[in-house]
Structures are given as C-alpha cells and as structure tokens.
XYZ file of C-alpha atoms in Angstrom:
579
model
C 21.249 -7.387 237.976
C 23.197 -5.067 235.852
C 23.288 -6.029 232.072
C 25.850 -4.949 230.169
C 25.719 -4.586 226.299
C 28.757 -4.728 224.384
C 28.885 -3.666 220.077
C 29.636 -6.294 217.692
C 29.857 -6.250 213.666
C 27.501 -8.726 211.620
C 27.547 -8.849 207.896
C 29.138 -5.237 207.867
C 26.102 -4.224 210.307
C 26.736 -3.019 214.075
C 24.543 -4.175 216.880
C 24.378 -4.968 220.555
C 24.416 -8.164 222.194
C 24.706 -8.993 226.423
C 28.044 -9.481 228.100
C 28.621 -13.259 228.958
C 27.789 -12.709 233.246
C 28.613 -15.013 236.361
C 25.386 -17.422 236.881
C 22.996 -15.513 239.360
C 23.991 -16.828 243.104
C 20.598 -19.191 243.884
C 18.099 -17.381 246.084
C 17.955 -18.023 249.984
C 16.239 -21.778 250.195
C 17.197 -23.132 247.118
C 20.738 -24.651 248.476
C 21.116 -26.190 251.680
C 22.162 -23.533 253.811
C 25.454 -24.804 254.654
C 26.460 -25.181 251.086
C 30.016 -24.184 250.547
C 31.783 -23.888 247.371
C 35.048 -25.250 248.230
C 33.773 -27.878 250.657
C 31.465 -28.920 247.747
C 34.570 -29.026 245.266
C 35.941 -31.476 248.300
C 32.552 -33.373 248.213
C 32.819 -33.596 244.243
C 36.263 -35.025 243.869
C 35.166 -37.604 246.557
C 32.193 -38.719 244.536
C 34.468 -39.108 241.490
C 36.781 -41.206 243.395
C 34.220 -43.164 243.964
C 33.787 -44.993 240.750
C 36.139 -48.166 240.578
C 35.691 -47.505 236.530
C 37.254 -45.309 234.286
C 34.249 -45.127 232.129
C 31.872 -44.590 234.858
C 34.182 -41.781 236.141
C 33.739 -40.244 232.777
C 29.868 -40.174 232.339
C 29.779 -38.675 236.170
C 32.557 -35.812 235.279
C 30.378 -35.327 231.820
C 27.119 -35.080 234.355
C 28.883 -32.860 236.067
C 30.289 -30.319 233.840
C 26.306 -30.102 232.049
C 25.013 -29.534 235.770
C 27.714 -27.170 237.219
C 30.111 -25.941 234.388
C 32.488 -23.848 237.115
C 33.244 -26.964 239.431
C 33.834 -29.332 236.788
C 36.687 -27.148 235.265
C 37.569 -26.094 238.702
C 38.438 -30.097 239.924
C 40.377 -30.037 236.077
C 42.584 -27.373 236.952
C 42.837 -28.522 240.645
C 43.549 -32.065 239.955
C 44.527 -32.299 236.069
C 46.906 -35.628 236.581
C 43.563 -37.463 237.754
C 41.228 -36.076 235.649
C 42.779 -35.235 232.002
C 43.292 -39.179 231.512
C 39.391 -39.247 232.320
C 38.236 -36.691 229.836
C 41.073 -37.506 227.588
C 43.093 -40.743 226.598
C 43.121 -42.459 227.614
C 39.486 -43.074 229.049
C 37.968 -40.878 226.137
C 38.836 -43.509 223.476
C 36.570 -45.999 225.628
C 34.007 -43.406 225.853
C 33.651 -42.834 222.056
C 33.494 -46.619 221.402
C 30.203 -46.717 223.956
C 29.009 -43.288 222.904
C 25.635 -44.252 221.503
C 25.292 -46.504 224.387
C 25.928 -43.750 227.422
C 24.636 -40.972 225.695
C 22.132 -38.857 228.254
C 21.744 -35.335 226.581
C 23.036 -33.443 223.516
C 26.005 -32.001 223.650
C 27.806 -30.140 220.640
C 26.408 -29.525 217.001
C 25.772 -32.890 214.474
C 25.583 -31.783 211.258
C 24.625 -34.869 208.701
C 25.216 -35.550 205.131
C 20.787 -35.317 204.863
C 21.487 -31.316 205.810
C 23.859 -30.748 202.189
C 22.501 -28.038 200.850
C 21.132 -26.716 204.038
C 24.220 -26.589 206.378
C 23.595 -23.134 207.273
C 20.154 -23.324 208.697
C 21.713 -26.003 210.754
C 24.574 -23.952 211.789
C 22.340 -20.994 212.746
C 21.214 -23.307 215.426
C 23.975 -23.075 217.921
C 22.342 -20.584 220.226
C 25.598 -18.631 220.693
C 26.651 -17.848 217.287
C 28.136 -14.747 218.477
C 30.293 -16.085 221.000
C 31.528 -18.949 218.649
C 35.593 -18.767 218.393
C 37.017 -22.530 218.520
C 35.362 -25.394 217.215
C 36.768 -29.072 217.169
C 35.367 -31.280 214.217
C 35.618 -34.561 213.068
C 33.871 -37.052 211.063
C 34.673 -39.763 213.362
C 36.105 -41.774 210.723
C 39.743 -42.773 212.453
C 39.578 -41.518 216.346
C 42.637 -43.258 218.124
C 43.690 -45.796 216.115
C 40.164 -47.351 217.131
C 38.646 -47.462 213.211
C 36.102 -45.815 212.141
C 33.514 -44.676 214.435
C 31.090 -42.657 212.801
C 29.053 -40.028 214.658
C 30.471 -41.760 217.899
C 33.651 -39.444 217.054
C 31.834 -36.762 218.934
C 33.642 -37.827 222.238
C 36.158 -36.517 221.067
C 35.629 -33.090 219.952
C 33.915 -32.954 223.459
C 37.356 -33.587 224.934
C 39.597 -32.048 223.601
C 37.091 -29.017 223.797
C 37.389 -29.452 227.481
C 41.028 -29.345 227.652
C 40.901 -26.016 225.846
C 38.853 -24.475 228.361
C 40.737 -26.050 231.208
C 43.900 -25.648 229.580
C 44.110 -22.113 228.175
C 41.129 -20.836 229.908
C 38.761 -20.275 226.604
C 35.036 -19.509 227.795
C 32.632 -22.535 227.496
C 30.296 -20.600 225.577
C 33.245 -20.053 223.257
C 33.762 -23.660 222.230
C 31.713 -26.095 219.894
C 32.065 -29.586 219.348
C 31.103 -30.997 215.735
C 30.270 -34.000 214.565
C 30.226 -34.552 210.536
C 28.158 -37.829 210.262
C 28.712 -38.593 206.583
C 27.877 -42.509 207.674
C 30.249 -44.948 208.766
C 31.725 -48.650 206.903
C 31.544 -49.964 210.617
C 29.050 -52.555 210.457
C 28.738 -53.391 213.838
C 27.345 -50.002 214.052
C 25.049 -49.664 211.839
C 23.703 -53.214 213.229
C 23.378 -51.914 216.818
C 20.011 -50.556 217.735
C 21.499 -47.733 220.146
C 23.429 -46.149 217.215
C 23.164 -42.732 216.964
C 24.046 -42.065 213.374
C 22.608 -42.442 210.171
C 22.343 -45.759 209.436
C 24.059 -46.085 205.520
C 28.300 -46.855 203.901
C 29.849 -43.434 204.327
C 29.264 -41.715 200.986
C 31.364 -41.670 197.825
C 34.757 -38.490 198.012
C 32.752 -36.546 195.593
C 29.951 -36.619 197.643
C 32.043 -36.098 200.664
C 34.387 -33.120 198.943
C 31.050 -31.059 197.791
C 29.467 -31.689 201.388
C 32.928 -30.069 202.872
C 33.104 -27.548 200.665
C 29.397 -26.428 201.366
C 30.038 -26.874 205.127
C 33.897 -24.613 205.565
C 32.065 -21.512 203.301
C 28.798 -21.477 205.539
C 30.885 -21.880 209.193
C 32.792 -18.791 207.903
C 29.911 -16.958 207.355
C 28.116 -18.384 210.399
C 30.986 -18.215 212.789
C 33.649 -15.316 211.268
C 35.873 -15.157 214.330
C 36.117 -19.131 214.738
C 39.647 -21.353 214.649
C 38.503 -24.720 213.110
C 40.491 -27.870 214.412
C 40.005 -31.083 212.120
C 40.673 -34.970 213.399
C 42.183 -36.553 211.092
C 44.549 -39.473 211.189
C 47.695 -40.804 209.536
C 45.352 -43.533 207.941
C 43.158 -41.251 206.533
C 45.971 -38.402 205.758
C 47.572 -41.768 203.824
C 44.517 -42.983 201.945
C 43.791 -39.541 200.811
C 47.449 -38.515 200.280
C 48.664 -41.887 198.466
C 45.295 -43.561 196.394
C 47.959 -45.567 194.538
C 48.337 -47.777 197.622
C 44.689 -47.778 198.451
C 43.435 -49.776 195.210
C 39.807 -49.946 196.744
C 39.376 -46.563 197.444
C 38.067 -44.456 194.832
C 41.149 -41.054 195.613
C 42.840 -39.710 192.679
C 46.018 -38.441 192.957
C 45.422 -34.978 191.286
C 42.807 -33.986 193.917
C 44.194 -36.037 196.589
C 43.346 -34.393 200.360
C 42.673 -31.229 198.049
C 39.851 -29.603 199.842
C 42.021 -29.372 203.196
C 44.697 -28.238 201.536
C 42.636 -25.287 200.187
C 40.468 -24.765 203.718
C 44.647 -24.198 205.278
C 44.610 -20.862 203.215
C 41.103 -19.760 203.139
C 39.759 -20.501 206.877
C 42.097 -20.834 210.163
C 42.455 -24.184 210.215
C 44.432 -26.585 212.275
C 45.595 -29.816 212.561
C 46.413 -31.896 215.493
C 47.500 -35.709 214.576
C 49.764 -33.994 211.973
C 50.928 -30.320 213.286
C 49.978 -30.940 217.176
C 51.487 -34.277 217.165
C 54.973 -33.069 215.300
C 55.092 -29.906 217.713
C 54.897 -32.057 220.624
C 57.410 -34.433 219.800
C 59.725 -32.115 218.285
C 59.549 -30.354 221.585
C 60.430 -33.352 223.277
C 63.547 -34.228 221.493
C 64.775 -30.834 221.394
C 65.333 -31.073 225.207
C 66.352 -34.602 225.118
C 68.589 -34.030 222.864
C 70.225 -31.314 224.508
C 70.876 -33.274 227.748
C 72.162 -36.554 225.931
C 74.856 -34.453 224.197
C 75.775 -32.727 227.271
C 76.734 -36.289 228.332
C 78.311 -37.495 225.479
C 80.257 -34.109 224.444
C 79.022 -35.095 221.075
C 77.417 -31.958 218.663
C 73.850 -31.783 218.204
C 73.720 -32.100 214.732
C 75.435 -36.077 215.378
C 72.510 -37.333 217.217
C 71.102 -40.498 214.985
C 67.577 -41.504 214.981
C 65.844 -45.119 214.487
C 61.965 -45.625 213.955
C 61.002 -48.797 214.787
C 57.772 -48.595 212.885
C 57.629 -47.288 209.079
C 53.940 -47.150 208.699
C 52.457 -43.743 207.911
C 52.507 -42.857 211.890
C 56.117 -43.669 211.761
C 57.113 -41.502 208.630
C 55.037 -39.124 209.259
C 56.923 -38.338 212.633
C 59.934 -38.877 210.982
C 58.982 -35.889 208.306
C 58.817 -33.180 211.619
C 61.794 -34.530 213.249
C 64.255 -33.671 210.113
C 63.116 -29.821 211.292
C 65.107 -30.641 214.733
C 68.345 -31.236 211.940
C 67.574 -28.379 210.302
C 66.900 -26.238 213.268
C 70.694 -26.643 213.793
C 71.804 -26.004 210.631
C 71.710 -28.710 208.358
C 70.415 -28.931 204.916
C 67.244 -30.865 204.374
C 69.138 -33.672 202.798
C 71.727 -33.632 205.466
C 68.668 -34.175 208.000
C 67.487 -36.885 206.186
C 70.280 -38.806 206.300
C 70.057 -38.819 210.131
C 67.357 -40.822 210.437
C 66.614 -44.561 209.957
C 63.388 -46.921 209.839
C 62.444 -50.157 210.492
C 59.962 -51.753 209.434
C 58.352 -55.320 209.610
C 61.281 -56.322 206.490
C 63.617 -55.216 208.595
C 66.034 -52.168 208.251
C 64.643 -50.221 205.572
C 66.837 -49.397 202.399
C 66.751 -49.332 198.681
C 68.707 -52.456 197.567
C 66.368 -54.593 199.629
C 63.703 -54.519 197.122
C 60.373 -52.675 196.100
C 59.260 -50.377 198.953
C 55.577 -49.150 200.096
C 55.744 -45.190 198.430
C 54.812 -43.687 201.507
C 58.161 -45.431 203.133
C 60.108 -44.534 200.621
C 58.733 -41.247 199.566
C 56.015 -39.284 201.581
C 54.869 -36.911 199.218
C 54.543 -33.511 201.107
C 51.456 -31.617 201.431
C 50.251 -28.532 202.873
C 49.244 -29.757 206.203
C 52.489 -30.811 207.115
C 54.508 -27.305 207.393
C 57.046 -26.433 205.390
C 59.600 -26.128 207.856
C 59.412 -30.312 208.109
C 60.341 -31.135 204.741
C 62.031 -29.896 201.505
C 59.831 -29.329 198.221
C 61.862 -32.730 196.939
C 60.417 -36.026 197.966
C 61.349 -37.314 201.496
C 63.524 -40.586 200.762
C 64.165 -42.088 204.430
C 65.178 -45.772 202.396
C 68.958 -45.883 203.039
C 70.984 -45.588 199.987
C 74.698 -46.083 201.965
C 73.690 -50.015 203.008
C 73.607 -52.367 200.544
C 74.187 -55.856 202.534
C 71.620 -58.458 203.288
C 68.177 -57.880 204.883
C 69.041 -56.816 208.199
C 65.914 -57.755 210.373
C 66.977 -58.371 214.191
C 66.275 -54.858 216.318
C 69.719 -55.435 218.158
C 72.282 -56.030 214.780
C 70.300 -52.751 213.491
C 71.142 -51.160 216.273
C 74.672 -52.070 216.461
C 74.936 -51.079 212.760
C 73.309 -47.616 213.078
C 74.079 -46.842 216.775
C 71.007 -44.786 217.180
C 71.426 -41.896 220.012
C 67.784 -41.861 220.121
C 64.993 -44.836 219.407
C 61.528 -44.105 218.654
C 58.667 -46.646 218.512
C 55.963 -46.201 216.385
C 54.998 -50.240 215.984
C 51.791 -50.636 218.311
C 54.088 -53.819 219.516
C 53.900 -54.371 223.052
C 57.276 -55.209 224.643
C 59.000 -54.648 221.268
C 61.547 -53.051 223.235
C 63.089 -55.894 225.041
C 65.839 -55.441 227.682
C 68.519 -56.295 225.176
C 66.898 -53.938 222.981
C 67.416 -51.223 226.029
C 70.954 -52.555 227.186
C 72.103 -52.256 223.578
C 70.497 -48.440 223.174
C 72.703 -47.692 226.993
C 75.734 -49.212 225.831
C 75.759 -46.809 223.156
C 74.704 -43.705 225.032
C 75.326 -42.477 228.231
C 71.887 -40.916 227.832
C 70.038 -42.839 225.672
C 66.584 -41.715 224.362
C 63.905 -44.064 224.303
C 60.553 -42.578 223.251
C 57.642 -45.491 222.732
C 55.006 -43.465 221.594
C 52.509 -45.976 220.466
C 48.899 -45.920 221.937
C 46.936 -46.756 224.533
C 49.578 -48.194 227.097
C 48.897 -51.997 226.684
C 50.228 -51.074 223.300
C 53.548 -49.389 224.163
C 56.634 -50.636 222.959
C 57.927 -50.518 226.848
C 57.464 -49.405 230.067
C 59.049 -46.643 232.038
C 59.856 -49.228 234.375
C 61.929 -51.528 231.760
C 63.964 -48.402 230.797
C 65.191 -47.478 233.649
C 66.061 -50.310 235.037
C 68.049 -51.870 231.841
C 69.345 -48.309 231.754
C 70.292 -47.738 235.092
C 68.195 -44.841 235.557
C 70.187 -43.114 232.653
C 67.295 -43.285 229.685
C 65.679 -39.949 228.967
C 62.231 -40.949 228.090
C 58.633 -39.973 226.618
C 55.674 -41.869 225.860
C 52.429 -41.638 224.216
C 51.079 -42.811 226.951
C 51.492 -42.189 230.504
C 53.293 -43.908 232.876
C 53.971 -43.462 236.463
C 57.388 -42.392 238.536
C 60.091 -44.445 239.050
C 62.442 -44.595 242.253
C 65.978 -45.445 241.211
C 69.042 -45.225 244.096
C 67.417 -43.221 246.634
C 66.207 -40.652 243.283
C 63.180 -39.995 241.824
C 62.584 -40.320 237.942
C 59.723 -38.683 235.890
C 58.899 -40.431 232.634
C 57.578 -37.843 229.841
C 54.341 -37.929 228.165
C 54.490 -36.484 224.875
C 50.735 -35.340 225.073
C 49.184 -32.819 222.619
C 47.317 -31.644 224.997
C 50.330 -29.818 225.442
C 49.982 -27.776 222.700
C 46.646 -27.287 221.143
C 45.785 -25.318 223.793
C 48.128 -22.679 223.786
C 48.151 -22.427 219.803
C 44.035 -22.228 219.844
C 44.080 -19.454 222.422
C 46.916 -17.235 220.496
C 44.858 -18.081 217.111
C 41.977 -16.376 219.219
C 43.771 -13.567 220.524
C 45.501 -12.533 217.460
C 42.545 -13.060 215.442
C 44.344 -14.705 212.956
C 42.907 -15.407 209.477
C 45.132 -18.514 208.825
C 47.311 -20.878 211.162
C 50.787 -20.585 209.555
C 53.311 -23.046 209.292
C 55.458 -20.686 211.169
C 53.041 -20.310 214.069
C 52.822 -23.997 214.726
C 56.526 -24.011 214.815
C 56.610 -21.668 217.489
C 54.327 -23.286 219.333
C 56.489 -26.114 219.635
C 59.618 -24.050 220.813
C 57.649 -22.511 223.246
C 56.715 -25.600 224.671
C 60.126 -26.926 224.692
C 61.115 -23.375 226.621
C 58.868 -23.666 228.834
C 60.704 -25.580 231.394
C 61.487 -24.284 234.634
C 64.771 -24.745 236.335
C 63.229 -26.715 238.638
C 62.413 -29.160 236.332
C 65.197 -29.111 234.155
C 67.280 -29.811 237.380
C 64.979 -32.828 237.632
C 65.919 -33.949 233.475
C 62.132 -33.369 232.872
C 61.424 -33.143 228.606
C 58.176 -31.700 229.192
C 56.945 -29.336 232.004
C 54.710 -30.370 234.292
C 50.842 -30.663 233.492
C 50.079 -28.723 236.334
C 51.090 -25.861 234.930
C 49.160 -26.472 231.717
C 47.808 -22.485 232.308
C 51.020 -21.238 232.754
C 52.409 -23.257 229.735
C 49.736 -22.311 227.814
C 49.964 -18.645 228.189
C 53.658 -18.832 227.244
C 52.797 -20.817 224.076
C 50.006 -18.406 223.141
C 52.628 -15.686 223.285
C 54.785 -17.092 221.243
C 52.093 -17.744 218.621
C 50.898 -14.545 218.717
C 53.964 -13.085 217.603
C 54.635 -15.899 214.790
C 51.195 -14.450 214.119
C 52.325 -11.154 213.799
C 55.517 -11.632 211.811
C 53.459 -13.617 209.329
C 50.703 -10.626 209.067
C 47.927 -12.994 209.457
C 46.976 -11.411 212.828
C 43.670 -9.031 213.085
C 44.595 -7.524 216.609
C 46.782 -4.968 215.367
C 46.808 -3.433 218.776
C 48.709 -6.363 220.538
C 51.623 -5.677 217.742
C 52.689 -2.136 219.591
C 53.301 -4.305 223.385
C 56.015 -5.504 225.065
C 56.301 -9.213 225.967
C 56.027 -9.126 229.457
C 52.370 -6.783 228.635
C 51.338 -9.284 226.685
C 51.877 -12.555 228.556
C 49.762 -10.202 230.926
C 47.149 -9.303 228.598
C 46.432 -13.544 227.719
C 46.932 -13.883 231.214
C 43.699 -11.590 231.830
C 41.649 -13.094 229.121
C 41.842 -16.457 230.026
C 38.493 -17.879 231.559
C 38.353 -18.813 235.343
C 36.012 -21.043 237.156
C-alpha cells in the first residue's frame, strides 16, 4: 500500500499527517467468494425492508453504517425517499426518545458539565482532530418539539451528521456529533435506570454561560477549520430571548441568549431551527408565490399572509417571511403589514387587549439575519382592525383574504374543508403550507387540499406526505425539509473556509434552493426540487454560498475567488465524498 503524506499547519507549526485512503479490499478467504458489492447493496436494502418498524429499521441502518460506512451512505443516496425519514424525522425523533434504551456502541463526542475546566483534554480525544471540519451540537434540551431530552439529544446530531455526508458528500471522518450533557429537568429520565446522562436538574445560566464559553474557545483551538451547527429551538430561543415571560427562569434581559450572539462573530456558527428553517421556507414561498400570481395576474408584492399559530414557532417564521416583501421591494414596514396571525384569542390586533411580547414584538437578535427584520421592533398585532374579537378561522379569512395560509398550531385537522374551500374561493392558486410536526400533528393532509381545492392548492408541509392523483394528473405535495439546506450551506462554509456564517450567506442559500428547480419540475408546479437530487442541489447551494462568502470577505480560500462559476460548481463537484 502506498501512503501518502500530505502538510498541514498546527499552532503556527508545519507537519505531516496520512491521506484519508479507501479501506484495504479484504484478503482472499475472508469474504465469501461470491461476494459482490452491488448484489450486496441489493441484499442490504432487502434486509432493511425487512423490519415492519420504523425504529427497528433505524438501529439496523445505524448497525450498518458502524459496520460498513460506504454501503450505508451508498443505499442513502440510492434510495433517499426511504431512508432519510429513517435517519431523520421523522423516525429520528423516536430514536432520541429511546436513545439510552437502544444504545449499542459510542458514537460521537459527550462532553459533560463534570469536564468544565477540562474541556480540552476531552476534546483532544476525538482521534481525528485533524480531519475535524463540521460538527453538529446540542444540549438536547428541546429536540423536536419532544421536551427536553438531555444527553438523549445525541440522535440527533448523529442525523443530521448523516445527511451531511449523504447530502453534500462531506467525508465521515470529517463530521462529529456532540452532545453537551449539562443535565436534564426531565424526571422521567433521571428516574430510568438505562439513562445515559448525568443524573442531576440542568445547572443554573451562569453555570451554563461559563461552561459555553470554556467549551466554543477550546473547539477553536482544538478543531480551527470546523463549522459549528447548534440545536436550538424556538422555546429555548424564547426563554432566553424574552425572560420577562418566563417568570421561573432565572434569564435577564441584558445578557439574554448573549453568549450565541457573541460565538455568531467569533466562531462559524450556524443555526438551523432559526436560519435553516427560515431559508427553507422562504424558498418555498418564493416559488409558490410566483405561480399563484401567474394565476391571479395579481403583483407579487399583493400576496397576503395568515399564521394560524402566534406562538414563538409562528412569529418566528413570520420574522423571515417579511424578507420575501422586501426581496421585492418593499420597506420593512410595508412587509409587515402583509402579514397576519392568529392565535388561540383569535385574530391578533392591538385593540383586543394586552398581548404576549413576543406576539406583539419579537425583539430581534443576531441569530435571526438581518435581512428578516428591521432594527425597530417587529409589531405583527394589527393596528387597521379595531372591531370585536374575531375568533372563527373562516370570518378571518373572509376579512383578510389571505393568498397564502400557514399553520404553525400543532392542531391536527385545524384546517377543515371549509377552512380550504374558503382559502380556493379566494385564490385560484391558493397556498396552503401546514408545517407543524410530526404528521399526526399537521394542520391537514395533502389529501384534504387537493381535493377541497380541486387539485389547485400549491402546498408544503413539515412533514411528508405522499402523491396525490387528481383527473387523470399527478400532484406532488412539498416538504419544506431543512435537510434541504444545511447541507449545501455546511459544505460551502467548508470550502470557502469561512471564519463566520454571514447573514448574507444564509440568504443565498435559500435563493439557491429556490433556483434550483429544473424545468422538469417546474412544469410539474413542484416548490422544492426533488430529494433525489439532494447532491446536485447541494452543490448548487454550496456555490452560491461560496460566493456570498466571498462578497462578505469572510472566505479563507482566496484561490476559489479568481474562477468562473461553471469551474467552481466543478471544483465542489470533485470534493464531495463518494461511497
């Protein structure tokens, strides 16, 4: 075997470390000697389908990829309708509530609230420090709406670790999963015997903020070239952001959510429930939107948008969504005024009473870009209706006549047929997007909308859903997945070598998702491209972040600055990792 040595810097010193190499083929008698790769894909696939269980299909695809790396990511690529809900959500969610309990082998990096003030000895574990360049992490305290979960997070840094490789082709080795376990308030937890986590309350925000301070400085050191992506939730983003509301927790409002906001311009650091989650829905609408006023011969900047939901999901969408107003050229106020929320009171507006801050004003911080709200306040209560409570769906609707409805209200079926006959009778293309999670959840089926629609309703979910036939046609509801996006954005971070993720960058990411389309599929009134083609996507989303990158001077690979386009979709094209 050849071994190849390649130079590297560490701590201003050059040295030497071996190329990352195929595995060595096995010798003659270890295999069966009629082993064949792609029959044993074949033989793989049919062991997976299999399992009658979603959660026994996961623990046999996480056997898998631990046991043969290539053919797990190989049946991803092959067959990523099947298997992304497996390693994703919406199996994964199930798989992080049972973690401790179908746990078989380590996998990732745990690094507890006992190691403060010794993170980096931990750290300098990993045993590929040098080949460290993405890392998800989360403290597990609010994974899919499912409450806090303590170190049984880590399922999910797994994933979504998994779609990176399979989705933008980053190299296994490159990737590490992290699991902050700073304890967990879950008490059925820290009653079960199986639990894998320490075993106390999670510890005070001081405690928490000095612990996260210690940790960010000694990954940078540890890890230079690494793109950090946090989970955090609108829950937690609220309790952190708005202490006012949150009498029993212990946030002021001076240092509120201050030591991300600092990480954002020290480290690159990204994250996706707020920036992934805006890009993707944002993306969404913007082709949505296009098609319904092609129907109507109405303007873009006239479409009118009602959140059924006003919880901090709900506002927090509705914060990225003004930039779709503002992409077309109105002011940030003008924007504003666009958009309309419901909540459980009904229609929400400012002579109804008192208001929850967060509905009435979210105050902006650094995590969510710029481009999604002005330095004012955001004020989505209404200030033009002054009439009774209005608190039936269908009189809001006739008030308002939405162009585009977006649930947000983890109400299942809040989306009645009226509800959908009253959003068509408006519309000749109505947009319906029930984005609440997991599907039992959703505030309608694909089904419902296009048949109270008559096939007309351009839709996403948060969930998938499957195909619809409708008059001889067939109809392809739209999941508005982030899987869509972190990908491409982690892989241009990589490539560019960026030092920060800009607001900017994350912007692009989310027009270059929307751009993607083919004209295949926009013949077919798809809103997002097909997940088979998550590579493709991918590559053209890393592109375009790699010259947000650029324009921001936050990239390292000065080099890539001097190529053309089409060289550089070829260049990402190269690097990207194949099984």
């Amino acid at each position: 075997m050849t071994i190849v040595l390649t130079p590297y810097w560490s701590n201003g010193v050059q040295k030497l470390k071996i190329a990352s190499q195929s595995p060595a083929t096995p010798k003659p008698g270890l295999t069966p000697p009629a082993l064949n790769a792609s029959i044993h894909a074949q033989r793989c696939l049919a062991q997976l389908r299999s399992k009658d269980k979603s959660i026994e299909k996961y623990i046999y695809l996480s056997h898998l990829k631990n046991e043969d790396p290539s053919i797990f990511y190989k049946l991803c690529l092959e067959n990523m309708v099947e298997i992304t809900p497996i390693i994703y959500t919406p199996t994964v969610g199930d798989a992080c509530l049972q973690f401790s309990h179908i746990y078989r082998r380590p996998e990732g990096l745990y690094v507890s609230i006992k190691d403060k003030g010794n993170i980096r000895s931990v750290l300098n574990n990993w045993p590929k420090l040098d080949e460290a360049r993405i890392s998800v992490v989360t403290d597990g305290s609010r994974i899919l709406g499912l409450g806090d979960l303590g170190v049984n997070g880590m399922g999910i840094s797994i994933g979504k670790l998994s779609l990176y490789i399979a989705g933008a082709g980053i190299r296994p080795e490159s990737t590490i999963p992290i699991c902050l376990d700073l304890g967990t308030n879950n008490q059925k937890f820290l009653d079960d015997p199986f639990y894998l986590g320490n075993r106390h309350q999670r510890v005070s925000d001081k405690e928490m903020e000095e612990f996260m301070d210690e940790f960010m400085h000694e990954m940078s050191r540890a890890y230079p070239k690494l793109m950090v992506q946090f989970e955090v939730s609108y829950d937690y983003i609220l309790r952190l952001q708005c202490p006012h509301l949150m009498p029993n927790q212990d946030f002021s409002s001076d240092n509120a959510f201050k030591y991300l906001d600092r990480y954002r311009n020290k480290y690159a650091v990204f994250n996706d429930d707020i920036q992934g989650t805006g890009a993707v829905v944002l993306s969404g609408f913007l082709n949505a939107a296009k098609i319904a006023s092609a129907a109507s011969g109405r303007p873009l900047t006239s479409h009118r948008i009602l959140f059924f939901g006003a919880g901090s999901a709900g506002v927090g969408v509705a914060i990225q969504l003004q930039s779709f107003f503002t992409l077309q050229g109105l002011s940030t106020e003008e924007a504003r005024q666009q958009i309309y929320l419901i909540d459980s009171q009904g229609l929400v507006y400012n002579a109804r009473g008192r208001l929850a801050e967060y509905k009435k004003c979210m105050l902006p911080f650094s995590l969510f870009p710029s481009w999604m709200y002005s330095s004012s306040k955001p004020d989505f209560s209404r200030d033009d209706y002054s009439g009774p409570p209005m608190t039936n769906i269908l009189d809001i609707i006739d008030y308002v006549k939405p162009t585009a409805l977006f649930g947000l209200s983890t109400i299942t079926g809040a989306f009645t047929p009226e509800v959908i006959r009253a959003m068509a009778a408006n519309n000749p293309r109505p947009i319906i997007f029930p984005l609440s999670n997991p599907v039992r959840l959703s505030e309608c089926s694909f089904a419902d909308a296009v048949e109270h629609t008559q096939g007309a309703v351009l839709f996403a979910s948060g969930s998938p859903f499957p195909q619809q036939q409708y008059e001889g046609r067939t109809l392809y509801p739209g999941q508005g997945n982030n899987m869509y996006i972190f990908p491409g954005l982690g892989l241009g971070a990589i490539l560019a070598r960026v030092s920060s993720v800009t607001d900017s960058m994350v912007k692009a990411s989310s027009l270059g998702l929307a751009d993607s389309l083919t004209d295949e599929e926009r013949s077919l009134g798809l809103l997002y491209p097909r997940i088979e083609r998550i590579r493709e996507i991918s590559a053209h989303i890393a592109k375009a972040v790699i010259r947000a990158a650029q324009n921001a001077d936050v990239d390292r690979s000065i080099d890539l600055r001097n190529v053309s386009d089409s060289e550089l979709l070829r260049f990402i094209h190269g690097k990207m990792w194949k099984p």
